């Protein structure tokens, strides 16, 4: 047990391609590690209780709410935050689509919406069914506005940018899915 | 109220009455807007273009800095402990264990907090911004369930949160009034808003109602609501000697700076409030106790403090919209023409603020009637101070008014759209002043056409599987406001660039984008030559981001500064300029310079004027005229709302299938951001209609659902595609021809949905939200 713990303590979390030490305080959430220790403020805190999705990041490509997971759980894993989505060629296509479709107002839920949508698109591609999927037996899930709306419902937006968000996601991923 | 106080109010009322009459009767040309803003006539400028938000690259990359993201050297984190009783005093408060916990810097309670004044409560003075006027940690008294009783500062948030859990408190409770029903039984009092009773009567409404051929009368109720901006309230606070620096999430930077100055006994110039980005406000992001506690704790610790409220903290500390119980009675003749409208009822409020939810506001201007009676009564509860939330008054008042009109339409067998058009007034129904611009009938016609209103069927007759389908409509309405105090600075540099500074706010409305467009047109520049700076109390102007007035206030402030700029530039241009000899009234700004209005060939560029005069810049400031136009004309925006819903016949669940809003709000400055604002308001309205309620425990005054898991807001699956159209007819009396659009979106939506539910099911629900238990 003691040995395990010290092994974890020296293990690193890979964040946007950079190795970061696991924090000493085991109570620290992944969200607080990002925001307070690493100064990556792009990931937002809206509730700290898993209810709003503002803190969504990608861990090994899967979306999670970073407020509900402890940083120490992520040793040896790879985390992508909103800061890690754009590359040297510029904005991620989804970021660009959010601008074109006005998928935000205040912008506070936006990083979570975008990271969540990237993870969601991968889930759709893998054929993971949702509450609104009609044919649960098929391993192909058709892209539809309802699938997107259902799957994005964990990301709250109080400004009411919902239509723009769904349009931006649909434009970016609909064709790829067909 | 004492007799002396009543007399004082009466005198104040009489003086105001005389002033108002004089302004109403004065010639148009004396008024701001008497000569329409010259930008209204400009056709091919930047105004009206669908420009993407100028801050969008920052926002999609998570690079826009919010209040809890400022980092200051030596900063510590705050956590709060909240009282668990509604009234009484703290009997014991044991902080020893918390003080000894790892990382804790100090625990602040009423025993060691610095001496401070109470917050100047909002509207009690020009720049007063406080949500309540209670002593803040100055004594052991408890005034509401959830009041902060201790602040822990620690090196990390985790340490501060843990230490709060170690504090032990006990209370001596006093009898508290926390039940609306009990308070009402003891009697109501007239609601006062800025010292004036929310009560008015024209004709004799009760008698006219009784004598009417057609009548509807019912009681409508709406619950408490919370703003629930996704960014929780936060401030990063530091003292630099006797200067206070607050990085805030604020829709009132100037108000906050002045009020904090009063509280800490320093001048407003010693307080610097910044707020570059706000993660949603909706009326909730003004001055509340957390900024004060953060500043007090920072003073005590001698270190900067980050005070970021938990989501629960937002519910405990920041007031929301209060509940309303409204009686709406309409009397009409057989053709549907209104004879009497009575809108009265009771709301809950507190002694420590001044905000009786003014639900009668929509009834003051929406329809004509020879007899109108309006009255807001209040009861005072021992609870967290309630406050402004998006369209205070109209958002819930339209639920009663527009539901009742639907009920009248049903009982008379008249199309509810036609009934509304029939009862349009030709002048302000109460004041008799002319409308500055009112094109609601056009909005109704265009909306009905686009929505397909004519296909409406009789109640309870359309089904789609297990869904009962219905459509409904309602009027949206919100006034044009412009508050006093607007001012702006324009700095023009020799390279031909302009910077406008004003202490305004960007909470997602698109302020910076729209005003970059406006300033570009006003100065004859391209958008990339214009910088619009805002969100800083050191900038000119007292510009509340509230009452949908920011656009008008900024517009009028820039008009004033622009006027001064022309004067300055003409002086600098001197006698060697093609403009020589011209007066300020003969000159305008055009193509990056000044030009004679009726002969644009007499033109000199800013670059040339500044270069010739050897100046590298010119900076001017202007103060907006007093907003007399709002008294001289009746200035209101309107909208025609249509929605289609389905009610599940098995579960009673209501789902909105489509929605259309057709608005008349003057000129639209940026269709892209405007459409988003309308939609955002409508979606908050869908929440009000279907799911939103701050649950309040009547027994002890505690909010029972202080989390986003238990207070439901619309999520993606709840939001259908929303169509938004507008008349785009400029209001000749408003700067740029534009009336504000931030709040009208939420108005009328509750009734549109309820009316559609009636059309689907034949059931009339008069109690919001329309949850499934009411439709089973
Ligand atoms: S902050 Fe993590 S879900 Fe709200
Ligand atoms: S853009 Fe403000 S919460 Fe979504």
mmCIF file with all atom_site columns, C-alpha atoms and ligand atoms in Angstrom, chain A residues 31 44-56 65-68 154, chain B residues 708, ligand 1:
data_model
loop_
_atom_site.group_PDB
_atom_site.id
_atom_site.type_symbol
_atom_site.label_atom_id
_atom_site.label_alt_id
_atom_site.label_comp_id
_atom_site.label_asym_id
_atom_site.label_entity_id
_atom_site.label_seq_id
_atom_site.pdbx_PDB_ins_code
_atom_site.Cartn_x
_atom_site.Cartn_y
_atom_site.Cartn_z
_atom_site.occupancy
_atom_site.B_iso_or_equiv
_atom_site.pdbx_formal_charge
_atom_site.auth_seq_id
_atom_site.auth_comp_id
_atom_site.auth_asym_id
_atom_site.auth_atom_id
_atom_site.pdbx_PDB_model_num
ATOM   1  C  CA  . UNK A 1 31  ? -10.370 20.644 -12.091 1.00 0.00 ? 31  UNK A CA  1
ATOM   2  C  CA  . UNK A 1 44  ? -14.444 26.237 -15.950 1.00 0.00 ? 44  UNK A CA  1
ATOM   3  C  CA  . UNK A 1 45  ? -16.020 25.589 -12.582 1.00 0.00 ? 45  UNK A CA  1
ATOM   4  C  CA  . UNK A 1 46  ? -19.785 26.027 -12.694 1.00 0.00 ? 46  UNK A CA  1
ATOM   5  C  CA  . UNK A 1 47  ? -20.956 23.849 -9.832  1.00 0.00 ? 47  UNK A CA  1
ATOM   6  C  CA  . UNK A 1 48  ? -18.148 21.569 -8.615  1.00 0.00 ? 48  UNK A CA  1
ATOM   7  C  CA  . UNK A 1 49  ? -20.787 18.859 -8.295  1.00 0.00 ? 49  UNK A CA  1
ATOM   8  C  CA  . UNK A 1 50  ? -21.024 17.228 -11.706 1.00 0.00 ? 50  UNK A CA  1
ATOM   9  C  CA  . UNK A 1 51  ? -24.236 19.012 -12.585 1.00 0.00 ? 51  UNK A CA  1
ATOM   10 C  CA  . UNK A 1 52  ? -23.264 21.573 -15.226 1.00 0.00 ? 52  UNK A CA  1
ATOM   11 C  CA  . UNK A 1 53  ? -20.541 20.195 -17.492 1.00 0.00 ? 53  UNK A CA  1
ATOM   12 C  CA  . UNK A 1 54  ? -18.507 23.428 -17.535 1.00 0.00 ? 54  UNK A CA  1
ATOM   13 C  CA  . UNK A 1 55  ? -15.447 21.500 -16.350 1.00 0.00 ? 55  UNK A CA  1
ATOM   14 C  CA  . UNK A 1 56  ? -15.546 18.847 -19.088 1.00 0.00 ? 56  UNK A CA  1
ATOM   15 C  CA  . UNK A 1 65  ? -16.388 16.167 -15.634 1.00 0.00 ? 65  UNK A CA  1
ATOM   16 C  CA  . UNK A 1 66  ? -13.081 17.088 -14.052 1.00 0.00 ? 66  UNK A CA  1
ATOM   17 C  CA  . UNK A 1 67  ? -14.690 18.443 -10.865 1.00 0.00 ? 67  UNK A CA  1
ATOM   18 C  CA  . UNK A 1 68  ? -15.850 14.957 -9.923  1.00 0.00 ? 68  UNK A CA  1
ATOM   19 C  CA  . UNK A 1 154 ? -25.112 17.359 -19.485 1.00 0.00 ? 154 UNK A CA  1
ATOM   20 C  CA  . UNK B 2 708 ? -27.962 22.761 -10.479 1.00 0.00 ? 708 UNK B CA  1
HETATM 21 S  S1  . LIG C 3 .   ? -18.131 22.164 -12.500 1.00 0.00 ? 1   LIG C S1  1
HETATM 22 FE FE1 . LIG C 3 .   ? -17.982 20.109 -12.973 1.00 0.00 ? 1   LIG C FE1 1
HETATM 23 S  S2  . LIG C 3 .   ? -19.928 19.606 -13.657 1.00 0.00 ? 1   LIG C S2  1
HETATM 24 FE FE2 . LIG C 3 .   ? -20.173 21.652 -12.960 1.00 0.00 ? 1   LIG C FE2 1
#
